[in-house]
mmCIF file of C-alpha atoms in Angstrom:
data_model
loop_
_atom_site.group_PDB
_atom_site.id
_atom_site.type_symbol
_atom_site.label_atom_id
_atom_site.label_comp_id
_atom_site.label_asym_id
_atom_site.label_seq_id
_atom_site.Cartn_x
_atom_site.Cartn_y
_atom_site.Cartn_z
ATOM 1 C CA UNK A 1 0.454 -42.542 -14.749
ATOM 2 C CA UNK A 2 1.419 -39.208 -13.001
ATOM 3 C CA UNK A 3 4.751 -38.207 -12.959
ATOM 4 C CA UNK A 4 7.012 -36.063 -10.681
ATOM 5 C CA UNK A 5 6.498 -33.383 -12.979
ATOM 6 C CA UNK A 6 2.532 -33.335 -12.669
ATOM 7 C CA UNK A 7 2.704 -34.530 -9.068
ATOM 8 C CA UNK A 8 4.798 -31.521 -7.371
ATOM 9 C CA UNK A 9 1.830 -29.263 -9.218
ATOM 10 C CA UNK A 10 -0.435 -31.086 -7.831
ATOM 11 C CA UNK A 11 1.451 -31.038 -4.576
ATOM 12 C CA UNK A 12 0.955 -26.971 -4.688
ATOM 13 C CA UNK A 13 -2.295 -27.240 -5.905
ATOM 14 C CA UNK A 14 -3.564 -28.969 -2.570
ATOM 15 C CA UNK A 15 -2.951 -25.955 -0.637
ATOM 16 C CA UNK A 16 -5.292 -23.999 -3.127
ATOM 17 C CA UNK A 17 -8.340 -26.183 -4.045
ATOM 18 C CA UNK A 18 -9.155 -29.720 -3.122
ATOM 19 C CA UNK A 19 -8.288 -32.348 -5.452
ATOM 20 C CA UNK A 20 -11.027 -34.351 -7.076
ATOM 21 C CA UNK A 21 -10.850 -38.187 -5.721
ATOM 22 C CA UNK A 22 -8.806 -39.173 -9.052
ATOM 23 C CA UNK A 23 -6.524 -36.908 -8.532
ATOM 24 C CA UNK A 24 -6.074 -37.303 -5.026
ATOM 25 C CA UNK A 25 -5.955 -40.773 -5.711
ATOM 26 C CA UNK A 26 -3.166 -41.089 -8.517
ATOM 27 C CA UNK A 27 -1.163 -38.069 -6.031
ATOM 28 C CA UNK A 28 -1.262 -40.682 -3.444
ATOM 29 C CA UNK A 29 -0.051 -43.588 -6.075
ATOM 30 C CA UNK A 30 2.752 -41.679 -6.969
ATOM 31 C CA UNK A 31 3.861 -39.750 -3.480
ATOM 32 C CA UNK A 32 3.854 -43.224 -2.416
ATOM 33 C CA UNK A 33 6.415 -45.052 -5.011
ATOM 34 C CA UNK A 34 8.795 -41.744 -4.913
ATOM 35 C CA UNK A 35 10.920 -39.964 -1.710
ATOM 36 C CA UNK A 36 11.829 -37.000 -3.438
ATOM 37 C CA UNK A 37 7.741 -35.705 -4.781
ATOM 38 C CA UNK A 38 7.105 -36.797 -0.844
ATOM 39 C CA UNK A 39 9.693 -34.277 0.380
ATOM 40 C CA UNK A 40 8.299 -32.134 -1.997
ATOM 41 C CA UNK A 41 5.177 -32.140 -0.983
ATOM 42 C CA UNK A 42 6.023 -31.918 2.845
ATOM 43 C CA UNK A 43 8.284 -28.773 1.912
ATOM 44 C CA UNK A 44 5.411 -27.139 0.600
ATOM 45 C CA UNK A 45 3.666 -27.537 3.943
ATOM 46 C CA UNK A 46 6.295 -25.846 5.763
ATOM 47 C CA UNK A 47 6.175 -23.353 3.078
ATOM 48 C CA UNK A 48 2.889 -22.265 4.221
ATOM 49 C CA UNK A 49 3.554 -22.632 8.103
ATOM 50 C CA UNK A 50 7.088 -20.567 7.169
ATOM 51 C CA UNK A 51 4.865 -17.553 5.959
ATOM 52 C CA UNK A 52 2.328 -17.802 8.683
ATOM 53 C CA UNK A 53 5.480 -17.355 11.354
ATOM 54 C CA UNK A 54 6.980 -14.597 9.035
ATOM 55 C CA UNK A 55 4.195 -12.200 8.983
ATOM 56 C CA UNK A 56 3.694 -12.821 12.840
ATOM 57 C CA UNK A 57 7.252 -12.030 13.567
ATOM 58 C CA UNK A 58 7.773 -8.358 13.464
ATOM 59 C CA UNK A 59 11.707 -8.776 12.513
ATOM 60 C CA UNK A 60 14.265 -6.178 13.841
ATOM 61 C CA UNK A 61 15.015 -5.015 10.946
ATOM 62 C CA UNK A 62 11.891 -3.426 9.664
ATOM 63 C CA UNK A 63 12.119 -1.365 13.114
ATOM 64 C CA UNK A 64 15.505 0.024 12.541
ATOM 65 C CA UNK A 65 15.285 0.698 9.031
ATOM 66 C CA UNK B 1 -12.644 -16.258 7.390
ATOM 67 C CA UNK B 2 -12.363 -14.018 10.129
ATOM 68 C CA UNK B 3 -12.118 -11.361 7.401
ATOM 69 C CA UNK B 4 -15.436 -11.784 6.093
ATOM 70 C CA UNK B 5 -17.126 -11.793 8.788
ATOM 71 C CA UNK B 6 -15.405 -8.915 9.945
ATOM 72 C CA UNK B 7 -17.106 -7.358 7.013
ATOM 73 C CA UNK B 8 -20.411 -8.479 7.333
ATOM 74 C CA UNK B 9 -20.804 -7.171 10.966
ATOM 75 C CA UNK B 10 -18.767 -3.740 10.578
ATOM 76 C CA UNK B 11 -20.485 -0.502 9.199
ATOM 77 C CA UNK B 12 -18.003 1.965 7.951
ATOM 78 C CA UNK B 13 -17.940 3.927 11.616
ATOM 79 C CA UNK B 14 -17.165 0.348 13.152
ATOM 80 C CA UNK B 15 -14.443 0.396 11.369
ATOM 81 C CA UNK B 16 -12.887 3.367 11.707
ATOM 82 C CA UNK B 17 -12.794 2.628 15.261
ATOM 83 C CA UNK B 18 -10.195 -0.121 14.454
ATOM 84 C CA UNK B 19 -7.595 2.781 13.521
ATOM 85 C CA UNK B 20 -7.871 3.444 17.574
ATOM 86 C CA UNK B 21 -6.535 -0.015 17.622
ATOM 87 C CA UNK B 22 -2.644 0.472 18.176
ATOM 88 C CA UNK B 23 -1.621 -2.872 17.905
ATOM 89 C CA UNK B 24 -4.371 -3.721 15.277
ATOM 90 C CA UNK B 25 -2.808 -1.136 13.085
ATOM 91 C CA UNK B 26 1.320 -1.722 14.529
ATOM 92 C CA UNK B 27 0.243 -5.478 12.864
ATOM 93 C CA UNK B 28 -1.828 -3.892 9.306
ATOM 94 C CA UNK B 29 0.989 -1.761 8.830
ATOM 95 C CA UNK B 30 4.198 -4.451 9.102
ATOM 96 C CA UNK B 31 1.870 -6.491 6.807
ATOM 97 C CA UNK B 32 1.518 -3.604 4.013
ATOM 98 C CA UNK B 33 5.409 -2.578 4.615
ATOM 99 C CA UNK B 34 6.272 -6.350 4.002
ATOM 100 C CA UNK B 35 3.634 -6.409 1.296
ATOM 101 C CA UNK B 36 4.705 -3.146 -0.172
ATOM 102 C CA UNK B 37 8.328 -4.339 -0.104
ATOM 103 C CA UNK B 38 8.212 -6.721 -2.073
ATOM 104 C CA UNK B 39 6.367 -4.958 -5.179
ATOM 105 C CA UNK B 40 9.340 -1.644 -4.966
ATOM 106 C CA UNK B 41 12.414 -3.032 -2.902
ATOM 107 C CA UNK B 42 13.191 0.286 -1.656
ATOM 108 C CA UNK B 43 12.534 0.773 2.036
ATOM 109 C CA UNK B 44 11.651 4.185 1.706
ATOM 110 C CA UNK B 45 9.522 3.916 -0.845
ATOM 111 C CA UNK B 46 7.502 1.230 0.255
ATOM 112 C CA UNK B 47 7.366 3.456 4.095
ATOM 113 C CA UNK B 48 5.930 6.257 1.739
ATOM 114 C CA UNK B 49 3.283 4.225 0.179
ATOM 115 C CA UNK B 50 2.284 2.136 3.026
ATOM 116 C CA UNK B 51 1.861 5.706 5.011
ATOM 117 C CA UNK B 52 -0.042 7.411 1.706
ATOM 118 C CA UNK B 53 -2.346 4.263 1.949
ATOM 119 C CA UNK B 54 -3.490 4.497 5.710
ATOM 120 C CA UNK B 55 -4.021 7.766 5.129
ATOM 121 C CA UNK B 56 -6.554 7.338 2.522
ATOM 122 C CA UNK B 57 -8.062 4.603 3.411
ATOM 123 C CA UNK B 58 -8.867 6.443 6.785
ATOM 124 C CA UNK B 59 -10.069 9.828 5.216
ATOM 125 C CA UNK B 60 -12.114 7.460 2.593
ATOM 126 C CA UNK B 61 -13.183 5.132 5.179
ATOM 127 C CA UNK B 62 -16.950 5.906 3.928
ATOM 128 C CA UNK B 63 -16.465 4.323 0.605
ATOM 129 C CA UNK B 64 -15.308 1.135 2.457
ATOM 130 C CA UNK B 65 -17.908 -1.342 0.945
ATOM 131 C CA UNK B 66 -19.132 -4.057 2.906
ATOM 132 C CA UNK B 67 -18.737 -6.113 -0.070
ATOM 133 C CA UNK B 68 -14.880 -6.622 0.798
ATOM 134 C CA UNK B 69 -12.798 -7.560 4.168
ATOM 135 C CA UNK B 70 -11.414 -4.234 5.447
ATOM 136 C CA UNK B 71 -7.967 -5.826 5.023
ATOM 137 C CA UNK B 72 -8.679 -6.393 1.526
ATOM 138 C CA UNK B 73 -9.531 -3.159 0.817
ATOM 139 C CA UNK B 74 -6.567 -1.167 2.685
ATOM 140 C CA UNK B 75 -3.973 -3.764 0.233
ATOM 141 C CA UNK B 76 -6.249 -2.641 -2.401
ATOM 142 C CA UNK B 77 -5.724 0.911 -1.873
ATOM 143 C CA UNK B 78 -1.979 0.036 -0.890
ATOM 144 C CA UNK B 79 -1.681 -1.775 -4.097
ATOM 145 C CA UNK B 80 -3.031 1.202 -6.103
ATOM 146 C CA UNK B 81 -0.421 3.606 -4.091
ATOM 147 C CA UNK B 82 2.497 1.212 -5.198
ATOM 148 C CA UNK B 83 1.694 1.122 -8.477
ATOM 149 C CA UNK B 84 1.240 5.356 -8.987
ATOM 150 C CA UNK B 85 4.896 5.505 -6.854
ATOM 151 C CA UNK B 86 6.798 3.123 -9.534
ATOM 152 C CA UNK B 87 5.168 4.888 -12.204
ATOM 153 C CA UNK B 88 6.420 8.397 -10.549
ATOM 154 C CA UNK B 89 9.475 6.713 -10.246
ATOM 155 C CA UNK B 90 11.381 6.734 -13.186
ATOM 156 C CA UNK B 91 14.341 4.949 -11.805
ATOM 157 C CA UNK B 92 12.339 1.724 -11.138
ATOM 158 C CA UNK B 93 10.496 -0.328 -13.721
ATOM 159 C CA UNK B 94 6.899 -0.038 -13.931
ATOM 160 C CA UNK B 95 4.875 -2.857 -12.338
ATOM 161 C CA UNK B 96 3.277 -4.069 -15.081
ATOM 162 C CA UNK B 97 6.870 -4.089 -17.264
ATOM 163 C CA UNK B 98 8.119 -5.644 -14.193
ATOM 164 C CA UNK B 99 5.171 -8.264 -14.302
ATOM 165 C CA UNK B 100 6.232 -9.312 -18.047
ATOM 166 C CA UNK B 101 7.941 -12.335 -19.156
ATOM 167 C CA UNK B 102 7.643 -13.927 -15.645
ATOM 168 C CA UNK B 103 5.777 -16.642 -17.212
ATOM 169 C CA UNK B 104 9.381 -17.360 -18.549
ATOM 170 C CA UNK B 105 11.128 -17.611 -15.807
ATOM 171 C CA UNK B 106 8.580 -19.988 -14.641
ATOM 172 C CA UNK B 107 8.598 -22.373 -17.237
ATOM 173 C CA UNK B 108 12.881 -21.943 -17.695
ATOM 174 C CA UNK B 109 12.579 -22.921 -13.863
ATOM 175 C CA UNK B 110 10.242 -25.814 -14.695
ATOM 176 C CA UNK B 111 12.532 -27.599 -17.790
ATOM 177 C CA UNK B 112 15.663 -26.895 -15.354
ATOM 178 C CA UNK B 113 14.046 -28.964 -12.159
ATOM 179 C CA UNK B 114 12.557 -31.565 -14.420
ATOM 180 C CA UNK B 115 13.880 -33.948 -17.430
ATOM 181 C CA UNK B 116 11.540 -34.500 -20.348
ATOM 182 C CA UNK B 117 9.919 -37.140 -19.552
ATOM 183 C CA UNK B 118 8.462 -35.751 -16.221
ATOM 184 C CA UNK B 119 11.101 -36.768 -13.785
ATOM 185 C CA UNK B 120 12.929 -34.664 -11.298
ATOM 186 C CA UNK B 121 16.808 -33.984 -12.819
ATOM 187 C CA UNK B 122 19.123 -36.145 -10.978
ATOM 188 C CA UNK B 123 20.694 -32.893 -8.829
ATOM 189 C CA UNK B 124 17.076 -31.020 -8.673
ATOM 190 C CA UNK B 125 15.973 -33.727 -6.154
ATOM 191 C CA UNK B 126 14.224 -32.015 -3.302
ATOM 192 C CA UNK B 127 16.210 -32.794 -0.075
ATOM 193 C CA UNK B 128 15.667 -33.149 3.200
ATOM 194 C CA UNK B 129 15.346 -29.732 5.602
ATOM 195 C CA UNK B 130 17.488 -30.885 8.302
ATOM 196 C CA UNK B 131 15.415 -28.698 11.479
ATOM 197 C CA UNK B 132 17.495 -29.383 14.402
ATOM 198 C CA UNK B 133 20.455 -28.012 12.196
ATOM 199 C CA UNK B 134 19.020 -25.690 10.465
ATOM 200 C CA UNK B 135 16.856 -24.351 13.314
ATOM 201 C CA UNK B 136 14.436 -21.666 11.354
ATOM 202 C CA UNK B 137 13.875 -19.793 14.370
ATOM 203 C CA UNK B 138 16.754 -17.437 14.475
ATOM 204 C CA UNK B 139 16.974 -14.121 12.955
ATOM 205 C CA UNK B 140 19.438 -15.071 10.292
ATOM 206 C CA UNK B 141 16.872 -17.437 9.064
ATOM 207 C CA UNK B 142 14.621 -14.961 8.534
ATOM 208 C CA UNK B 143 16.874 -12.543 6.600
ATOM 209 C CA UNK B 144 17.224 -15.079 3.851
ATOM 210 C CA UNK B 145 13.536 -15.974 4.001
ATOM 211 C CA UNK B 146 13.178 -11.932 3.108
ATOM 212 C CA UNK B 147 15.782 -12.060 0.293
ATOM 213 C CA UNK B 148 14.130 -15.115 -1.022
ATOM 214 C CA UNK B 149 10.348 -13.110 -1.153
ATOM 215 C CA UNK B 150 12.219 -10.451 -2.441
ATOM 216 C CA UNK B 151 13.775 -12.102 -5.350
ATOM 217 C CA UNK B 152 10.303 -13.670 -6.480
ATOM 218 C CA UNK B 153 8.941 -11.622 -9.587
ATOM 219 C CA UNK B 154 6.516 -8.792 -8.167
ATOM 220 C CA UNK B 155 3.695 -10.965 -9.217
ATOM 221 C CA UNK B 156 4.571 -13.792 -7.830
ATOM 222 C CA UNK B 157 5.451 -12.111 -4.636
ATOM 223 C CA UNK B 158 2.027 -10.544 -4.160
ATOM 224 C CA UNK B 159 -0.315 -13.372 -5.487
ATOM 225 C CA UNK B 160 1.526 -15.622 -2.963
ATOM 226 C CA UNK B 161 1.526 -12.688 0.137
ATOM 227 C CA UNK B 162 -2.028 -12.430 -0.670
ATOM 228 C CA UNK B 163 -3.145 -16.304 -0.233
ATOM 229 C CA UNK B 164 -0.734 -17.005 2.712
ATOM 230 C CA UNK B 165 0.070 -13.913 4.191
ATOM 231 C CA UNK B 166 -3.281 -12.493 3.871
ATOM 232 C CA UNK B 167 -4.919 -15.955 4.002
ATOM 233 C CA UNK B 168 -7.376 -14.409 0.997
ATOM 234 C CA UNK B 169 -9.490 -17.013 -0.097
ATOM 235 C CA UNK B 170 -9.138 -18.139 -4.251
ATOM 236 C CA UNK B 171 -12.232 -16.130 -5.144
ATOM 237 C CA UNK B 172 -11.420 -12.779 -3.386
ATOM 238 C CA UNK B 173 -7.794 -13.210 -5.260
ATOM 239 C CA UNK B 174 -9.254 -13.774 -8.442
ATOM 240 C CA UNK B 175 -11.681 -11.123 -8.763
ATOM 241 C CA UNK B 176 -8.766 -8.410 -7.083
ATOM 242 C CA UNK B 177 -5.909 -9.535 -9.387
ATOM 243 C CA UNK B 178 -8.305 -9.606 -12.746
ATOM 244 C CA UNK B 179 -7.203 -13.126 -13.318
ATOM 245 C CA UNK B 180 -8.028 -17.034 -13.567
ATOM 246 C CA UNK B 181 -8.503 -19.607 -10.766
ATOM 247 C CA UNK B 182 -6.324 -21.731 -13.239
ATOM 248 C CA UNK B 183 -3.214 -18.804 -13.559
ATOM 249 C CA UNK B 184 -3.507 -18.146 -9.845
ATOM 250 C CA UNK B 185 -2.563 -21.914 -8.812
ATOM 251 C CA UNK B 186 0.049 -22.135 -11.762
ATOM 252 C CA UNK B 187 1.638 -18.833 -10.365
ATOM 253 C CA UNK B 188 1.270 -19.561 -6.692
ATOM 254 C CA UNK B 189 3.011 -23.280 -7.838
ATOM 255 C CA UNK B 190 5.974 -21.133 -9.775
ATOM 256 C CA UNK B 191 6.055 -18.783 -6.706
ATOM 257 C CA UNK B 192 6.623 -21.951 -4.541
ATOM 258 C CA UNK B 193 9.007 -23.413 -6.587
ATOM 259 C CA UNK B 194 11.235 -20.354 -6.576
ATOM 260 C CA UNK B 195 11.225 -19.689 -2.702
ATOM 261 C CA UNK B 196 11.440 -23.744 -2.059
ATOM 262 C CA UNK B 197 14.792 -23.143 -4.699
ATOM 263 C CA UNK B 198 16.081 -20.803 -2.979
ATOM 264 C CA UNK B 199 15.712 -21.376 0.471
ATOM 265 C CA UNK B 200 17.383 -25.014 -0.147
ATOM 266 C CA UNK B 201 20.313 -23.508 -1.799
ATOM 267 C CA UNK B 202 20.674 -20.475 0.034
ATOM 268 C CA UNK B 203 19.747 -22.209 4.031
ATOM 269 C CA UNK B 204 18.463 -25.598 3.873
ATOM 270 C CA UNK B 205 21.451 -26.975 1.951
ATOM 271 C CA UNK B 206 24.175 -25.096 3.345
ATOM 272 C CA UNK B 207 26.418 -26.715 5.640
ATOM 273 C CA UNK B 208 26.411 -25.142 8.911
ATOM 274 C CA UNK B 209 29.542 -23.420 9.949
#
């Protein structure tokens, strides 16, 4: 049985390689049963769209400095 | 993607023609300063290395291999540049001393979100980002989001700018960075955990005022 500790790895780990079926099977188990490894794992999306919007944005500051 | 096929279909003159390309290079060079930024925190030293780079790489442009993305191999060179300017610079720790003992942090990071047996720690619990009242799309927001890159370990920091500010595939990273498919998803994990820490406590979980 996975738990919270494993699945937020695993959680990361989707954005990097794609999860064999077991895993992506007990991730699903788990994500399922527990609210906080699901926030988790949604956080780490927006982690990724975050960056994507921070390189894009060529902030004021980098200009005045 | 768009990288490699960028280098398949480019010759070395093809791509010097891209250093014609104001906003092509306005965009290469934020990238490298942010990039660059984040290995010395000190504005003027990353300016200095991210303008020694683009130098070289355009009076080297013939040694550009096809083997690489040209965007690879400009960070390459950048990377090189950083490295010789902390070493130069005695008042900042060398990159590799810097790189040391991050593995540490990680795991202290690890025991402190979780309890023994696996479980998140009772006040470690990931919470919800509240968007509408935290809107991420003002300029304060992205001032923390820079202080948060900026405190990741220099390792961390580039491994993660390199997979999702770079969008370099695993491969690409690996054979760069000199290390494992395995230690470059544990450190891209740690490097999440850290920035997902600190943006909770230092934006996400602040009350607005």
């Amino acid at each position: 049985m996975m738990n919270c500790k494993q699945a937020a790895q695993m959680l990361s780990e989707k954005l990097d390689r794609p999860l064999s079926a077991k895993e992506k099977m007990a991730l699903t188990l788990h994500t399922t049963m527990c609210p906080p490894c699901r926030l988790f794992g949604k956080q780490m999306g927006s982690l990724r769209d975050l960056s994507k919007a921070y390189i894009r944005s060529n902030d004021q500051h980098d200009k005045k400095s | 993607m768009t990288n490699e096929t960028l280098s398949v279909e480019m010759d070395s003159s093809a791509v010097s023609h891209l250093f014609r390309d104001g906003t092509f290079i306005e965009e290469l060079r934020m990238q490298m300063l942010k990039f660059a930024r984040l290995q010395v925190r000190d504005s003027q030293l990353a300016e200095d290395a991210v303008q020694e780079a683009m130098l070289s790489a355009y009076q080297h442009i013939d040694r550009f291999a096809r083997q690489s993305a040209f965007k690879t191999w400009v960070f390459s060179i950048l990377k090189n540049k950083v490295i010789d300017l902390l070493r130069k610079e005695k008042r900042h720790v060398v990159a590799s001393q810097l790189e040391d003992g991050v593995d540490l942090n990680g795991d202290a990071l690890i025991e402190h979100l979780f309890e023994e047996n696996g479980h998140w720690q009772k006040d470690e619990r990931p919470k919800k980002w509240d968007q509408p009242d935290h809107g991420v799309e003002n300029e304060h927001f992205w001032r923390i989001f820079d202080a948060c890159l900026e405190a990741l370990p220099a390792k961390y920091g580039r491994l993660f700018m390199m997979r999702e500010f770079l969008e370099m595939e695993t491969p690409e990273i690996c054979h760069n960075e000199g290390v494992s498919v395995t230690s470059l998803n544990v450190t891209l994990y740690r490097a999440r955990l850290r920035l997902r820490e600190c943006l909770e406590d230092d934006w996400f979980g602040k009350e607005k005022s």
